mmCIF file of C-alpha atoms in Angstrom:
data_model
loop_
_atom_site.group_PDB
_atom_site.id
_atom_site.type_symbol
_atom_site.label_atom_id
_atom_site.label_comp_id
_atom_site.label_asym_id
_atom_site.label_seq_id
_atom_site.Cartn_x
_atom_site.Cartn_y
_atom_site.Cartn_z
ATOM 1 C CA MET A 1 0.098 0.039 -0.020
ATOM 2 C CA ARG A 2 1.283 3.397 -0.995
ATOM 3 C CA ARG A 3 -0.532 6.306 0.206
ATOM 4 C CA VAL A 4 0.336 9.318 -1.351
ATOM 5 C CA ARG A 5 -1.180 13.090 -0.002
ATOM 6 C CA PRO A 6 -3.596 14.983 -2.733
ATOM 7 C CA GLY A 7 -1.360 16.803 -4.930
ATOM 8 C CA ALA A 8 1.701 15.071 -4.263
ATOM 9 C CA ALA A 9 4.352 14.722 -7.074
ATOM 10 C CA SER A 10 4.418 12.154 -9.597
ATOM 11 C CA ARG A 11 7.142 9.545 -9.775
ATOM 12 C CA GLY A 12 8.651 11.314 -12.587
ATOM 13 C CA SER A 13 8.975 14.498 -10.802
ATOM 14 C CA ALA A 14 11.459 15.897 -9.092
ATOM 15 C CA GLU A 15 10.109 16.267 -5.940
ATOM 16 C CA ARG A 16 9.341 13.309 -3.439
ATOM 17 C CA ALA A 17 5.836 12.592 -2.420
ATOM 18 C CA LEU A 18 5.276 11.828 1.560
ATOM 19 C CA THR A 19 4.376 8.522 1.752
ATOM 20 C CA SER A 20 3.372 6.393 5.018
ATOM 21 C CA VAL A 21 5.588 2.687 5.297
ATOM 22 C CA ALA A 22 3.908 -0.063 3.463
ATOM 23 C CA ALA A 23 2.264 -2.440 5.256
ATOM 24 C CA GLY A 24 3.091 -5.256 2.953
ATOM 25 C CA GLU A 25 1.084 -8.376 0.991
ATOM 26 C CA ALA A 26 -0.421 -9.748 4.221
ATOM 27 C CA TYR A 27 -2.178 -6.520 4.813
ATOM 28 C CA GLU A 28 -3.517 -5.766 1.309
ATOM 29 C CA SER A 29 -4.402 -9.294 0.675
ATOM 30 C CA GLU A 30 -6.280 -10.534 3.382
ATOM 31 C CA PRO A 31 -9.039 -8.901 5.621
ATOM 32 C CA GLN A 32 -7.802 -7.741 9.184
ATOM 33 C CA THR A 33 -8.533 -10.529 11.548
ATOM 34 C CA ALA A 34 -5.761 -10.180 13.938
ATOM 35 C CA PRO A 35 -6.167 -7.181 16.652
ATOM 36 C CA GLU A 36 -4.226 -4.294 15.911
ATOM 37 C CA GLY A 37 0.023 -4.895 16.240
ATOM 38 C CA VAL A 38 -0.398 -8.711 16.271
ATOM 39 C CA ALA A 39 2.094 -10.303 14.048
ATOM 40 C CA ARG A 40 0.391 -12.562 11.049
ATOM 41 C CA GLU A 41 2.243 -15.114 8.912
ATOM 42 C CA SER A 42 3.303 -13.813 5.488
ATOM 43 C CA GLY A 43 3.200 -15.240 2.463
ATOM 44 C CA GLY A 44 6.684 -16.780 3.382
ATOM 45 C CA GLY A 45 5.620 -17.854 6.559
ATOM 46 C CA GLU A 46 7.521 -15.559 8.342
ATOM 47 C CA PRO A 47 5.326 -13.145 10.987
ATOM 48 C CA ALA A 48 4.268 -10.098 9.459
ATOM 49 C CA PRO A 49 3.585 -7.209 11.877
ATOM 50 C CA ALA A 50 -0.015 -5.752 11.316
ATOM 51 C CA PRO A 51 0.113 -2.000 10.909
ATOM 52 C CA ARG A 52 -1.210 0.272 13.812
ATOM 53 C CA LEU A 53 -1.974 3.617 14.593
ATOM 54 C CA TRP A 54 -0.048 6.106 16.322
ATOM 55 C CA HIS A 55 -0.938 9.395 17.762
ATOM 56 C CA VAL A 56 1.612 11.976 16.208
ATOM 57 C CA THR A 57 2.282 15.278 17.981
ATOM 58 C CA LEU A 58 4.903 17.608 15.971
ATOM 59 C CA SER A 59 6.184 20.322 17.109
ATOM 60 C CA VAL A 60 7.978 23.153 14.883
ATOM 61 C CA SER A 61 9.528 26.418 16.051
ATOM 62 C CA GLY A 62 11.634 29.435 14.509
ATOM 63 C CA ALA A 63 11.997 33.150 13.541
ATOM 64 C CA ARG A 64 8.676 34.950 14.085
ATOM 65 C CA ALA A 65 6.572 34.903 10.871
ATOM 66 C CA PRO A 66 3.104 36.814 10.435
ATOM 67 C CA LEU A 67 0.157 35.141 12.034
ATOM 68 C CA GLN A 68 -1.820 35.296 8.566
ATOM 69 C CA GLU A 69 1.044 33.204 6.494
ATOM 70 C CA VAL A 70 1.367 30.943 9.148
ATOM 71 C CA ARG A 71 -2.169 30.131 9.329
ATOM 72 C CA ARG A 72 -2.313 29.794 5.608
ATOM 73 C CA GLY A 73 0.595 27.637 5.290
ATOM 74 C CA LEU A 74 -1.232 25.342 7.953
ATOM 75 C CA GLU A 75 -4.443 25.347 6.536
ATOM 76 C CA GLN A 76 -2.786 24.434 3.097
ATOM 77 C CA LEU A 77 -0.930 21.480 4.614
ATOM 78 C CA ALA A 78 -4.497 20.492 6.227
ATOM 79 C CA HIS A 79 -6.055 20.868 2.892
ATOM 80 C CA ASP A 80 -3.605 18.892 1.287
ATOM 81 C CA HIS A 81 -3.153 16.177 3.826
ATOM 82 C CA PRO A 82 -6.568 15.668 5.423
ATOM 83 C CA PHE A 83 -5.114 13.274 8.034
ATOM 84 C CA LEU A 84 -4.069 16.120 10.094
ATOM 85 C CA LEU A 85 -6.359 16.342 13.244
ATOM 86 C CA THR A 86 -5.750 19.592 14.474
ATOM 87 C CA SER A 87 -2.977 22.525 14.259
ATOM 88 C CA ARG A 88 -2.377 25.306 16.461
ATOM 89 C CA TYR A 89 0.158 27.986 16.066
ATOM 90 C CA ALA A 90 1.611 31.274 16.952
ATOM 91 C CA PRO A 91 4.003 33.580 15.369
ATOM 92 C CA ASP A 92 7.178 31.656 16.380
ATOM 93 C CA HIS A 93 5.912 27.717 16.900
ATOM 94 C CA ALA A 94 3.427 25.528 16.114
ATOM 95 C CA GLU A 95 1.771 22.433 16.852
ATOM 96 C CA ILE A 96 0.335 19.681 14.520
ATOM 97 C CA ARG A 97 -1.533 16.436 15.394
ATOM 98 C CA TYR A 98 -2.419 13.514 13.491
ATOM 99 C CA TRP A 99 -2.810 9.656 13.605
ATOM 100 C CA GLU A 100 -0.565 7.687 11.359
ATOM 101 C CA GLU A 101 -1.129 3.736 10.598
ATOM 102 C CA ALA A 102 2.446 2.205 10.166
ATOM 103 C CA ARG A 103 4.318 -0.923 11.166
ATOM 104 C CA ASP A 104 5.810 0.319 14.405
ATOM 105 C CA LEU A 105 6.987 3.376 16.145
ATOM 106 C CA HIS A 106 10.219 4.206 14.164
ATOM 107 C CA ASP A 107 8.313 3.983 10.802
ATOM 108 C CA ALA A 108 5.568 6.604 12.139
ATOM 109 C CA ALA A 109 8.563 8.487 13.684
ATOM 110 C CA ALA A 110 10.197 8.590 10.344
ATOM 111 C CA VAL A 111 7.092 9.859 8.224
ATOM 112 C CA ALA A 112 6.435 12.483 10.923
ATOM 113 C CA LEU A 113 10.113 14.036 10.993
ATOM 114 C CA ARG A 114 10.030 14.314 7.081
ATOM 115 C CA LEU A 115 6.284 16.025 6.992
ATOM 116 C CA TRP A 116 7.426 19.465 7.516
ATOM 117 C CA GLY A 117 10.692 19.672 5.421
ATOM 118 C CA GLU A 118 8.779 17.955 2.302
ATOM 119 C CA HIS A 119 5.730 20.270 2.606
ATOM 120 C CA ARG A 120 7.527 23.410 3.074
ATOM 121 C CA GLN A 121 7.569 24.735 -0.107
ATOM 122 C CA THR A 122 4.306 23.354 -1.395
ATOM 123 C CA ALA A 123 2.216 24.775 1.573
ATOM 124 C CA ARG A 124 4.504 27.638 2.097
ATOM 125 C CA LEU A 125 5.573 26.992 5.516
ATOM 126 C CA PRO A 126 7.690 29.246 7.599
ATOM 127 C CA PRO A 127 11.475 28.051 7.388
ATOM 128 C CA TRP A 128 11.162 26.570 11.185
ATOM 129 C CA GLU A 129 12.807 23.578 12.632
ATOM 130 C CA ILE A 130 11.183 20.371 14.520
ATOM 131 C CA VAL A 131 11.724 20.666 18.125
ATOM 132 C CA GLY A 132 9.381 18.242 19.547
ATOM 133 C CA LEU A 133 7.870 14.798 18.421
ATOM 134 C CA GLU A 134 5.715 12.465 20.477
ATOM 135 C CA VAL A 135 4.631 9.243 18.702
ATOM 136 C CA ILE A 136 2.684 6.999 21.015
ATOM 137 C CA ASP A 137 0.426 4.049 20.235
ATOM 138 C CA ARG A 138 -3.225 4.021 20.145
ATOM 139 C CA ASP A 139 -3.994 2.161 23.342
ATOM 140 C CA THR A 140 -1.687 4.667 25.069
ATOM 141 C CA TYR A 141 -3.130 7.560 23.716
ATOM 142 C CA HIS A 142 -6.653 5.965 24.832
ATOM 143 C CA GLN A 143 -5.244 5.428 28.601
ATOM 144 C CA ARG A 144 -3.766 8.857 28.765
ATOM 145 C CA VAL A 145 -7.290 10.581 27.736
ATOM 146 C CA ALA A 146 -9.021 8.130 30.046
ATOM 147 C CA GLU A 147 -7.195 9.673 33.134
ATOM 148 C CA GLY A 148 -7.496 12.996 31.958
ATOM 149 C CA CYS A 149 -3.604 13.243 31.036
ATOM 150 C CA GLY A 150 -4.094 14.043 27.556
ATOM 151 C CA PRO A 151 -2.945 14.788 24.920
ATOM 152 C CA LEU A 152 -6.428 15.737 23.941
ATOM 153 C CA PRO A 153 -6.902 18.408 21.320
ATOM 154 C CA ALA A 154 -6.768 21.593 23.024
ATOM 155 C CA THR A 155 -8.761 22.512 20.215
ATOM 156 C CA PRO A 156 -11.402 21.536 18.113
ATOM 157 C CA VAL A 157 -10.095 19.452 14.659
ATOM 158 C CA GLY A 158 -8.741 22.245 12.223
ATOM 159 C CA VAL A 159 -6.260 25.253 12.718
ATOM 160 C CA HIS A 160 -6.180 27.485 15.393
ATOM 161 C CA PRO A 161 -4.160 29.972 17.226
ATOM 162 C CA PHE A 162 -2.537 28.892 21.007
#
């Protein structure tokens, strides 16, 4: 499975498209019968990890930018990539939260770490750097929410100021 965000460049283009890590043949050709994250047998008889959902919080920061430009850039990113849950922003930092499907934490984190840089020009995002990344599995996310410890969205889905 190759997930390409809408508006992404084609294979022949010089730009690289942001993609999620493929789950493999076992996921594409069989219905999901195992619980999330439980290994299933692949075509070669080896256990194949089932894809899991990961809650990602990406924090970026840098030199001050006009609020309207920051908001417009985040709205463009959310339009191009509707997997984004919520974005919060200020003149010098922003936070993006979303769900990513990947085999393991390393794959989810790798995709998250490429998100800002690969879409900086297409969404005209500020030239900020990634200053924080949290990737947690779905069970941990729901456990934190149940305990009242977050990471609850501080604002409704969409792009909002801090």
